PDB file of C-alpha atoms in Angstrom:
ATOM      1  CA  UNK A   1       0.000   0.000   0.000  1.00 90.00           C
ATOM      2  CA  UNK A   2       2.775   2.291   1.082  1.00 97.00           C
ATOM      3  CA  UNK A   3       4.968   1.466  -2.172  1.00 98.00           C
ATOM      4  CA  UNK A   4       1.721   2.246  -4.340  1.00 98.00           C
ATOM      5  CA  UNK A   5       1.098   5.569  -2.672  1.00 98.00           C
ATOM      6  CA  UNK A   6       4.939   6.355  -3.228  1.00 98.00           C
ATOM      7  CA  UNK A   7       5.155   5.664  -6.990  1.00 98.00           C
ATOM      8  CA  UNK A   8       1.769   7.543  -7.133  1.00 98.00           C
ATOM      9  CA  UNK A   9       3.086  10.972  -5.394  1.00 98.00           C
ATOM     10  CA  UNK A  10       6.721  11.058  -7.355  1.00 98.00           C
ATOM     11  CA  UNK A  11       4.582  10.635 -10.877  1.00 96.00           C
ATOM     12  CA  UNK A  12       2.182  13.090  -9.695  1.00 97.00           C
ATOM     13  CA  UNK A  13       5.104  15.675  -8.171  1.00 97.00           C
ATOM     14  CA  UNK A  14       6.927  15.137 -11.522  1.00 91.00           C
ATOM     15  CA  UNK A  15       4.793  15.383 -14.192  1.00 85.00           C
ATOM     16  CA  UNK A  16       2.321  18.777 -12.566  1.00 74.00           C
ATOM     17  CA  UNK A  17       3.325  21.260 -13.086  1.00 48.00           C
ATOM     18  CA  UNK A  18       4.354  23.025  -9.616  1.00 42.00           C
ATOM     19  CA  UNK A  19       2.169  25.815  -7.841  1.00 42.00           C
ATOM     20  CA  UNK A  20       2.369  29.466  -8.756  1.00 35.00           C
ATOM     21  CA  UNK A  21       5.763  30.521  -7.739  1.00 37.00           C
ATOM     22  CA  UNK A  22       7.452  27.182  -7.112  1.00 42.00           C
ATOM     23  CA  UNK A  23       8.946  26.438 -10.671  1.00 38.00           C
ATOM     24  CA  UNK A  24       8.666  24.809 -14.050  1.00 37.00           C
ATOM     25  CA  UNK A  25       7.463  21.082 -14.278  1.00 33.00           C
ATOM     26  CA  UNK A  26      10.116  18.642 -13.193  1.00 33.00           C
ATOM     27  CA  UNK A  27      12.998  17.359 -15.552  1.00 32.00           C
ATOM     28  CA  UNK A  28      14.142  14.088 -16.694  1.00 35.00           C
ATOM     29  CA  UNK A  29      16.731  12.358 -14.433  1.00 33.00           C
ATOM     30  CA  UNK A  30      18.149  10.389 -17.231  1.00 33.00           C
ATOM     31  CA  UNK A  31      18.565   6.197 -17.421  1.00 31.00           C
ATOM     32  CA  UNK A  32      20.918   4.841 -14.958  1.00 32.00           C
ATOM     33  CA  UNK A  33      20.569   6.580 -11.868  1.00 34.00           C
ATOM     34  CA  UNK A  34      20.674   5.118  -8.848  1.00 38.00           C
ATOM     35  CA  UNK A  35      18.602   5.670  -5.904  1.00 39.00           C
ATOM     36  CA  UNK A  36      20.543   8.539  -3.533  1.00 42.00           C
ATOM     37  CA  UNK A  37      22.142   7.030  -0.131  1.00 41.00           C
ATOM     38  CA  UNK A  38      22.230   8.655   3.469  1.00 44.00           C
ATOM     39  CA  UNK A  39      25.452  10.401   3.719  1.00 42.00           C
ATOM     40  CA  UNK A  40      26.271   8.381   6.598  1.00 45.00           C
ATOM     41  CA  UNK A  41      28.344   5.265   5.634  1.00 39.00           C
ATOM     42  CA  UNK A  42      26.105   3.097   8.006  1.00 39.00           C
ATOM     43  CA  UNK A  43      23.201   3.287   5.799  1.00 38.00           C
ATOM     44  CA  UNK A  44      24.324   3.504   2.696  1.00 40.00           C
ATOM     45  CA  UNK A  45      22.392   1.055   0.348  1.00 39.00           C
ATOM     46  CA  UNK A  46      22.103   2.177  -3.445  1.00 34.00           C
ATOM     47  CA  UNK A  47      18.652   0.805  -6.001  1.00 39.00           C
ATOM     48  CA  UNK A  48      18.931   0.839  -9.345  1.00 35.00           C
ATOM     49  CA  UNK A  49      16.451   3.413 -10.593  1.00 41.00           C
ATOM     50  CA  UNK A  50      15.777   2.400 -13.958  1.00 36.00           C
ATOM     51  CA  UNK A  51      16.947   0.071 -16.913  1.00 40.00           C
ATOM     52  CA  UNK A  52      20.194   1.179 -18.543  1.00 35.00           C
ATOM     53  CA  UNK A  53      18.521   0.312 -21.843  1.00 42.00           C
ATOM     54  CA  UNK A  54      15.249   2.587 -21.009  1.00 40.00           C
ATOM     55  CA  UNK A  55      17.410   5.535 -22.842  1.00 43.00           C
ATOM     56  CA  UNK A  56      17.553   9.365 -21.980  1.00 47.00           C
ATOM     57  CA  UNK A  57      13.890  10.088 -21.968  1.00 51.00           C
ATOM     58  CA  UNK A  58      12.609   7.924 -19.534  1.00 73.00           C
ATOM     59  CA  UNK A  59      12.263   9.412 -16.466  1.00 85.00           C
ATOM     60  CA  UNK A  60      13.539   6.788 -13.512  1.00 94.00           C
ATOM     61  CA  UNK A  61      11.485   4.025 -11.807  1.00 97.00           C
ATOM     62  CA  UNK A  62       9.830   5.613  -8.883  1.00 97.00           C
ATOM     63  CA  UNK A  63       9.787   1.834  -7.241  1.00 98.00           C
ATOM     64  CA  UNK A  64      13.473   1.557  -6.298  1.00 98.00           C
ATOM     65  CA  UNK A  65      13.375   4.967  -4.723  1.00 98.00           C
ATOM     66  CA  UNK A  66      10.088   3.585  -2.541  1.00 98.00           C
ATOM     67  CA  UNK A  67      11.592   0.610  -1.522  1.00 98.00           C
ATOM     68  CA  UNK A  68      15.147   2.277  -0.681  1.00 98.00           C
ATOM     69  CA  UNK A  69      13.111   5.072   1.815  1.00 98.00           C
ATOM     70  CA  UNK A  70      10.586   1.979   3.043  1.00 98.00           C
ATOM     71  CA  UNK A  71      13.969  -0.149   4.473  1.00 98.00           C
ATOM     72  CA  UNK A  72      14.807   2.579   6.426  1.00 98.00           C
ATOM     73  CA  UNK A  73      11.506   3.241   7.905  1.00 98.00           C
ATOM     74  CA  UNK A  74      11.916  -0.471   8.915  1.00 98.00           C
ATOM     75  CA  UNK A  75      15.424  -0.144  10.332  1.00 98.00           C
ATOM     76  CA  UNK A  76      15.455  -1.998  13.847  1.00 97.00           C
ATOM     77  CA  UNK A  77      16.798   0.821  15.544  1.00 97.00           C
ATOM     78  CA  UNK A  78      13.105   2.532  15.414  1.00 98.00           C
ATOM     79  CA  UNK A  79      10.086   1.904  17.574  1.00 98.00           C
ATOM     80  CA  UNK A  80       8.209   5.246  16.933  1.00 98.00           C
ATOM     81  CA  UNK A  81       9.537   6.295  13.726  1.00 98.00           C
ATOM     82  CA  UNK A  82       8.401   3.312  11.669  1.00 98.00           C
ATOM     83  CA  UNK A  83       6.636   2.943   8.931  1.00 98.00           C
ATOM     84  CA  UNK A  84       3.407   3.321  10.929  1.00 98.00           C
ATOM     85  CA  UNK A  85       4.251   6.883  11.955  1.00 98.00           C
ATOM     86  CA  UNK A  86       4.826   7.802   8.167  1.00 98.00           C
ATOM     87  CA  UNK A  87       1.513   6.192   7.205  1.00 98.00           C
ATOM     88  CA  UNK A  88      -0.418   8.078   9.847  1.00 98.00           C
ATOM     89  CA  UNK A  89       1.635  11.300   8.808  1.00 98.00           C
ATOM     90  CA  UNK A  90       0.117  10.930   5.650  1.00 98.00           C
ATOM     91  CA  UNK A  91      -2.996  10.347   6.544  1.00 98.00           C
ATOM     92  CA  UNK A  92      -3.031  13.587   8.612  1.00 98.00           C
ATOM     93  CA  UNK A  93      -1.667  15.540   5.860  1.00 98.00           C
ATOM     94  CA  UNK A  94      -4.648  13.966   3.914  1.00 98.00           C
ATOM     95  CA  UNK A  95      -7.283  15.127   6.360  1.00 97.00           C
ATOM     96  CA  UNK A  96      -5.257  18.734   5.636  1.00 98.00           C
ATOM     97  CA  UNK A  97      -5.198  18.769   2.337  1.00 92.00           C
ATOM     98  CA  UNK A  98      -7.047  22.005   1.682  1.00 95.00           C
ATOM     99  CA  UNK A  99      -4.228  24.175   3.561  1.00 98.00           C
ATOM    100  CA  UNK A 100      -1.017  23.767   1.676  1.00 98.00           C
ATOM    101  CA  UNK A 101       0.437  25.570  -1.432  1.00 98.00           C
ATOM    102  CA  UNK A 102       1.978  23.028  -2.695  1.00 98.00           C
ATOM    103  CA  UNK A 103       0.298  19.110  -1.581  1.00 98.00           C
ATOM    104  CA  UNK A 104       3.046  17.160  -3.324  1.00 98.00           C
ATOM    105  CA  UNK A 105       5.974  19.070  -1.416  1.00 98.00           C
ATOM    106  CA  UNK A 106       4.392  18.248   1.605  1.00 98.00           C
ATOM    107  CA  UNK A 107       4.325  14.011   1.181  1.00 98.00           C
ATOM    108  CA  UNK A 108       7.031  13.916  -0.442  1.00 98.00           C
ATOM    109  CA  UNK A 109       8.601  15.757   2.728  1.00 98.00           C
ATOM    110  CA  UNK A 110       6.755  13.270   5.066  1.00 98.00           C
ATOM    111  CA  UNK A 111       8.239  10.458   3.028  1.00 98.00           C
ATOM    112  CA  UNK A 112      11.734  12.059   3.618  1.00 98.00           C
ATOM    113  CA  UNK A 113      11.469  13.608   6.881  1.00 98.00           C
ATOM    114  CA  UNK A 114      13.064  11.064   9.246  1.00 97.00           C
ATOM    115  CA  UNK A 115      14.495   9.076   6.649  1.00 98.00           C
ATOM    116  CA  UNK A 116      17.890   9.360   7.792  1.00 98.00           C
ATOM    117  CA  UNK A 117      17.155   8.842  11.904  1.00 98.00           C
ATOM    118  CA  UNK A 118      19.687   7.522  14.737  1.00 96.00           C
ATOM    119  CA  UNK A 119      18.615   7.860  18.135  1.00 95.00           C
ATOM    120  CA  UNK A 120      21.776   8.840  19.338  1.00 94.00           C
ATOM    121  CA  UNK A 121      22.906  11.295  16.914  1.00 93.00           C
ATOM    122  CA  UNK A 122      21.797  14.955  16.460  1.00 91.00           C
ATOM    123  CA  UNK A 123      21.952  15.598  12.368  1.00 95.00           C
ATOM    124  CA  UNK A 124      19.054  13.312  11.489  1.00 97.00           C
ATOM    125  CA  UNK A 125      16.686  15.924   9.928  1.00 97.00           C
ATOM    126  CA  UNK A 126      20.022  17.682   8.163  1.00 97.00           C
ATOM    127  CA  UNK A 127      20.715  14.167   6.637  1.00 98.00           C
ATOM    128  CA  UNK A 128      17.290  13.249   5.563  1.00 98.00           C
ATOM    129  CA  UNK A 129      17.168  17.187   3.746  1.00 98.00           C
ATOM    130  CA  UNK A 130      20.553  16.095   2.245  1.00 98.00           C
ATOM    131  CA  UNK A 131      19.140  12.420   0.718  1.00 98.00           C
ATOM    132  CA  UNK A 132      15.714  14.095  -0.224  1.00 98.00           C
ATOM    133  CA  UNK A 133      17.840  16.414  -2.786  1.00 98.00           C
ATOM    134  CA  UNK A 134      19.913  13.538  -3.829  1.00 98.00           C
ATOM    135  CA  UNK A 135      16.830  11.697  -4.424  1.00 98.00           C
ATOM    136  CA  UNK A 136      14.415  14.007  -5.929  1.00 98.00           C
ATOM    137  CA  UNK A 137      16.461  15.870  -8.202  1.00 97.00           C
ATOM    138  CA  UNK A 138      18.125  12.386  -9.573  1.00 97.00           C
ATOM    139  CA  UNK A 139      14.187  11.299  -9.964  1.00 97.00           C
ATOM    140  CA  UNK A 140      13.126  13.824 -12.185  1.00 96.00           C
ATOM    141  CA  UNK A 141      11.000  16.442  -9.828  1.00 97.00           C
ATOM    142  CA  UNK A 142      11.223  19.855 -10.329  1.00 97.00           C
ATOM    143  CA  UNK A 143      14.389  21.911  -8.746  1.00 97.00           C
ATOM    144  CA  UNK A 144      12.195  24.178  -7.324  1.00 97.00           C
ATOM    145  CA  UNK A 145       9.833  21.752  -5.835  1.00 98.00           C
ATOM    146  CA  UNK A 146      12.734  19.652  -4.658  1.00 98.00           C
ATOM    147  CA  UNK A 147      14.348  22.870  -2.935  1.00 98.00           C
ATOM    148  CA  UNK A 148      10.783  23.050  -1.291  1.00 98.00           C
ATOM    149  CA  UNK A 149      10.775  19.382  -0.180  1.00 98.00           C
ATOM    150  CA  UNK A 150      14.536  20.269   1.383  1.00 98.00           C
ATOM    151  CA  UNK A 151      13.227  23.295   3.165  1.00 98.00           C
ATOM    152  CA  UNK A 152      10.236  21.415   4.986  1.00 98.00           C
ATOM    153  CA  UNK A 153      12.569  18.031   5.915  1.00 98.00           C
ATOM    154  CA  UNK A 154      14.609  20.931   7.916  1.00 98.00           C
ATOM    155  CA  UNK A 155      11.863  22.647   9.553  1.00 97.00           C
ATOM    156  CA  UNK A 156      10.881  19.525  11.421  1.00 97.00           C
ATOM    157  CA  UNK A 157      14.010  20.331  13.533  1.00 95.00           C
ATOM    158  CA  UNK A 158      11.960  22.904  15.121  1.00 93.00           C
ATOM    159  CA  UNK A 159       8.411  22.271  14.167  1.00 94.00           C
ATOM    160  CA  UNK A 160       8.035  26.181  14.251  1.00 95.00           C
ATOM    161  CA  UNK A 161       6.393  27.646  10.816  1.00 97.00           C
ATOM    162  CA  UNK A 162       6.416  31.216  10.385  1.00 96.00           C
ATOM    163  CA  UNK A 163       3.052  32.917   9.473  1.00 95.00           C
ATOM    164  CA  UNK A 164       1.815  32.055   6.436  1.00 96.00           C
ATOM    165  CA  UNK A 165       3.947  28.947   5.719  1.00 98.00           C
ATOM    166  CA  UNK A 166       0.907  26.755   4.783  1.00 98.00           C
ATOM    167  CA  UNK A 167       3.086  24.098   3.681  1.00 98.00           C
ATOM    168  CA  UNK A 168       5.252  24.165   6.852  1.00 98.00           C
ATOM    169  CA  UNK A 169       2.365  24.405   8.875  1.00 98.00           C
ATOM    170  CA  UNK A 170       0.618  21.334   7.175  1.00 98.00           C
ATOM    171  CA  UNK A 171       3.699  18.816   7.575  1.00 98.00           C
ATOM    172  CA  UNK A 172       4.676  20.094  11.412  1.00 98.00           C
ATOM    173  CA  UNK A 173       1.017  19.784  12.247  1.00 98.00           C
ATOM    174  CA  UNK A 174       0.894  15.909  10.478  1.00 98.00           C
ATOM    175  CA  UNK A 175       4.222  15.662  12.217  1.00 98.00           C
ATOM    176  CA  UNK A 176       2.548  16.396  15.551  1.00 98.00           C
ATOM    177  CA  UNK A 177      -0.795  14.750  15.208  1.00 98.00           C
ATOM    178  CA  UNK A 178       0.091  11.772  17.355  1.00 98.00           C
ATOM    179  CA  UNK A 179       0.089  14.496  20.445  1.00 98.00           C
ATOM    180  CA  UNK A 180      -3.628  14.676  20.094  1.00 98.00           C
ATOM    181  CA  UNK A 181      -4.190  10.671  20.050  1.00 98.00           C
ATOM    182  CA  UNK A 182      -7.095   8.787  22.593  1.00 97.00           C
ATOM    183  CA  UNK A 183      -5.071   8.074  25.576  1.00 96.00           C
ATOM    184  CA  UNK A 184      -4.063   4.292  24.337  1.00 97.00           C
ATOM    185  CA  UNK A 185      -2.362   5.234  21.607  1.00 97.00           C
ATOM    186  CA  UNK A 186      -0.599   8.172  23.025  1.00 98.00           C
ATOM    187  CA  UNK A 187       0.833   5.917  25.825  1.00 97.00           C
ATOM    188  CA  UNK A 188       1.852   3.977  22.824  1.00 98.00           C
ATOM    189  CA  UNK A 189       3.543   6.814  21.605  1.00 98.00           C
ATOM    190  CA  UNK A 190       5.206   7.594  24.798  1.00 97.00           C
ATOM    191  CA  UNK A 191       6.385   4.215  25.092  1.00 98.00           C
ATOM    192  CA  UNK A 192       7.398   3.527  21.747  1.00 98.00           C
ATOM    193  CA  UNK A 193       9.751   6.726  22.271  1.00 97.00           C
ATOM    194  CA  UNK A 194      11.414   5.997  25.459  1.00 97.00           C
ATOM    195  CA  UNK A 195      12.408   2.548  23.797  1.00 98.00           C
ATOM    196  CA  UNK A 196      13.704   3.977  21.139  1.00 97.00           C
ATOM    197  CA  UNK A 197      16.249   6.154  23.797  1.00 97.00           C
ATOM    198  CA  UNK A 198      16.963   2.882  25.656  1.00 97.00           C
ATOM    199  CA  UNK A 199      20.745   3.643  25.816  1.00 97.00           C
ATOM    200  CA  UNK A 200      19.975   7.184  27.921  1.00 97.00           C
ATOM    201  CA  UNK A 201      19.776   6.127  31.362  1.00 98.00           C
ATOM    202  CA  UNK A 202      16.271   6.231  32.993  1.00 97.00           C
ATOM    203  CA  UNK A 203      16.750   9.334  35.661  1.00 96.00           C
ATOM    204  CA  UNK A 204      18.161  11.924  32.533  1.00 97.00           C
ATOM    205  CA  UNK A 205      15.548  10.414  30.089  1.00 97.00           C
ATOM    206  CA  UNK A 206      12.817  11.442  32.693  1.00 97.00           C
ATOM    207  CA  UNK A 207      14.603  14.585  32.877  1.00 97.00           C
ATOM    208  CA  UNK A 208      15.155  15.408  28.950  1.00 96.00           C
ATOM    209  CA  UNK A 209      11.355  13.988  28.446  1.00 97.00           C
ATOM    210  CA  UNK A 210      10.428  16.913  31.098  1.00 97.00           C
ATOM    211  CA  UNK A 211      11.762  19.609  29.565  1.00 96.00           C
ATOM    212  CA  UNK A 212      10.766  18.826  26.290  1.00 95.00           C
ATOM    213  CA  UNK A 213       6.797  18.471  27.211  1.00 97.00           C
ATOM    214  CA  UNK A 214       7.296  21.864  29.241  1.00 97.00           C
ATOM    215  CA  UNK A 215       8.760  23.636  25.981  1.00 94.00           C
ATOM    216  CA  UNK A 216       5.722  21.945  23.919  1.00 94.00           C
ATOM    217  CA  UNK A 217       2.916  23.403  26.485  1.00 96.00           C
ATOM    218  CA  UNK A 218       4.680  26.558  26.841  1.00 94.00           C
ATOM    219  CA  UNK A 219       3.916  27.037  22.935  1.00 93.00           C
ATOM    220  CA  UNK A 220       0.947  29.956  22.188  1.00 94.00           C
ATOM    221  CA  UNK A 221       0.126  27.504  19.922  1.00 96.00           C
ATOM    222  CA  UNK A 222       1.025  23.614  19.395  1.00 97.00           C
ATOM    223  CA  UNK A 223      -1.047  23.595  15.883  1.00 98.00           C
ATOM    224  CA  UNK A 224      -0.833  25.978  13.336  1.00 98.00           C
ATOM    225  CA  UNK A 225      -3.463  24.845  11.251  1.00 98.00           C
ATOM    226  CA  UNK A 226      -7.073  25.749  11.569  1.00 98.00           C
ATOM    227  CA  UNK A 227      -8.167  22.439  11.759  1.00 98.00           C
ATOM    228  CA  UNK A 228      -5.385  21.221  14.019  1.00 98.00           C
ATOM    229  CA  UNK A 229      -5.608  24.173  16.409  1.00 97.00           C
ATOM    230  CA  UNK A 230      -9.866  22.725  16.491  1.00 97.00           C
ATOM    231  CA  UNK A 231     -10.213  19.455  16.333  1.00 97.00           C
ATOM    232  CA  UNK A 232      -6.323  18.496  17.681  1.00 98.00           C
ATOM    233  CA  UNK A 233      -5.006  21.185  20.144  1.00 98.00           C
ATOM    234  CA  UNK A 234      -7.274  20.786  23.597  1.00 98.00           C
ATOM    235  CA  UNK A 235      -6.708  17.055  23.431  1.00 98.00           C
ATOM    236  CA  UNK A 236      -2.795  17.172  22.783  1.00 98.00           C
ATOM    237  CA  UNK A 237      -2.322  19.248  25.573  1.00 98.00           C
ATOM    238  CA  UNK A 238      -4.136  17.325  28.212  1.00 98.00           C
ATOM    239  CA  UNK A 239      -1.870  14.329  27.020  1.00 98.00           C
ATOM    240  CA  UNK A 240       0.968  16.240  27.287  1.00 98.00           C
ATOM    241  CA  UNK A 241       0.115  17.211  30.696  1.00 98.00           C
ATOM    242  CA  UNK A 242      -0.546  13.557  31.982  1.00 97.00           C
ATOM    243  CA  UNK A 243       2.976  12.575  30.679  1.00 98.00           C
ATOM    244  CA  UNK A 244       4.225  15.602  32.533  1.00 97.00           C
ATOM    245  CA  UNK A 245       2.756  14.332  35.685  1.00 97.00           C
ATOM    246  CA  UNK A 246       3.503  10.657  35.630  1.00 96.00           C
ATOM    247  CA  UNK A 247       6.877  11.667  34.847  1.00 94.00           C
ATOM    248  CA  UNK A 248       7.310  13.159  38.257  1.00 87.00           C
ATOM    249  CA  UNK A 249       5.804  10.281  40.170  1.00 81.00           C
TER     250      UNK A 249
END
C-alpha cells in the first residue's frame, strides 16, 4: 500500500506542473541513476532506478526509490519512527489537504522527513534534507519543488512555521498529530519513544522527556493549522500534561 502511494506521489510531483511561484514542471533524471544514499556510511544502500537500456527520456522508476526510503523506515533501531508513523503522517496531511500551497511538497517531505534517523545522533533531519535532494532531483521532480521538499525536511528540527507557511504548517502539524491521540495510543507513543532512547539512562531520560513536554505546552500555539488548532489542540495538551505528571511520580 505504502509502495503504491509512493510511486503515485513522485509521478504526480513530476509530471504537474508546480504551484504558482514554485517552478517549471520537473525534468528528466536520465537512465541509470541510482537511488541517492544517506550520507552516513552506516546506511548507505544504493537501487537501481531504472533500466540502462530505457534511454535518456525515460524518467527513472519511482519503485526503487520507494523501496530504498521503506527499508529505512523499517530499520530496527526505530520503535516510533516506523513505517506506521509515516503512514499516519500521511494520513493527517490527507485530512489537511485544503491548507497547503503546494500538496506534493508536503508528502514527499513526510516520506523524507526522518528518513535518515539515529537515536543517538543529532543531524538526522540535516541528513534526511541532504538524501531528499539527492533523491528528488536524480528522480526527475522539479528543482524548485525539490528545494521546497529540502526546506520542509529541515523545519521539522523545530516544528516552528512562520506565518503564512501553509506548507510548513501542514507537515509540522501531520508531524505532531500523534500528540492529540485517545489516551491508548498516546501511551503507545510515549512508550514507543522511550524505547527507542533505551541507551539514555532512565533518571536523565525522565529529565530530557520533562523539559521537552514543558517547551511543547509553553507554545501559544502547538497547531498551526485551523483544523489542528480545532479538532487536535485541547486534546494534545491534556496528554501532554498527563505525561508531565507521571513523569514526576
Amino acid at each position: 500500500m505504502l509502495l503504491g502511494r509512493w510511486t503515485a506521489l513522485l509521478t504526480a510531483a513530476r509530471e504537474a506542473a508546480t504551484d504558482a511561484g514554485a517552478g517549471e514542471a520537473a525534468t528528466d533524471a536520465g537512465a541509470g541513476a541510482e537511488a541517492a544514499t544517506d550520507a552516513d556510511a552506516d546506511a548507505g544502500e544504493t537501487a537501481t532506478a531504472t533500466d540502462p537500456d530505457a534511454g535518456e527520456t525515460s524518467s527513472p522508476d519511482p519503485v526503487p526509490y520507494g523501496e530504498n526510503l521503506l527499508a529505512r523506515w523499517a530499520e530496527p533501531q526505530r520503535k516510533y519512527h516506523t513505517t506506521d508513523h509515516l503512514l499516519a503522517v500521511l494520513d493527517r496531511i490527507d485530512e489537511l489537504a485544503g491548507h497547503p500551497t503546494d500538496p506534493h511538497a508536503v508528502r514527499l517531505a513526510a516520506w523524507f522527513h526522518d528518513a535518515v534517523y539515529r537515536p543517538d545522533r543529532s543531524e538526522n533531519e540535516q541528513r534526511s534534507a541532504q538524501l531528499a535532494e539527492r533523491a528528488l532531483t536524480e528522480a526527475g521532480v522539479a528543482q524548485a519543488r525539490t528545494d521546497e521538499v529540502v526546506r520542509l525536511v529541515r523545519l521539522t528540527v523545530t516544528h516552528d512555521p512562520a506565518a503564512g507557511d501553509a506548507n510548513g504548517e501542514t507537515l509540522c502539524d501531520a508531524d505532531l498529530a500523534i500528540l492529540a491521540g485517545a489516551p491508548e495510543a498516546y501511551a503507545e507513543y510515549a512508550a514507543a519513544v522511550r524505547e527507542e532512547y533505551g541507551f539514555v539512562p532512565d533518571d536523565a531520560f525522565r529529565a530530557g522527556r520533562a523539559t521537552v513536554l514543558r517547551q511543547l505546552l509553553a507554545l501559544p500555539r502547538l497547531f498551526r493549522t485551523p483544523y489542528g488548532a480545532e479538532h487536535w489542540e485541547p486534546t494534545a495538551r491534556r496528554n501532554l500534561s498527563t505525561e508531565l505528571a507521571l513523569l514526576s511520580v
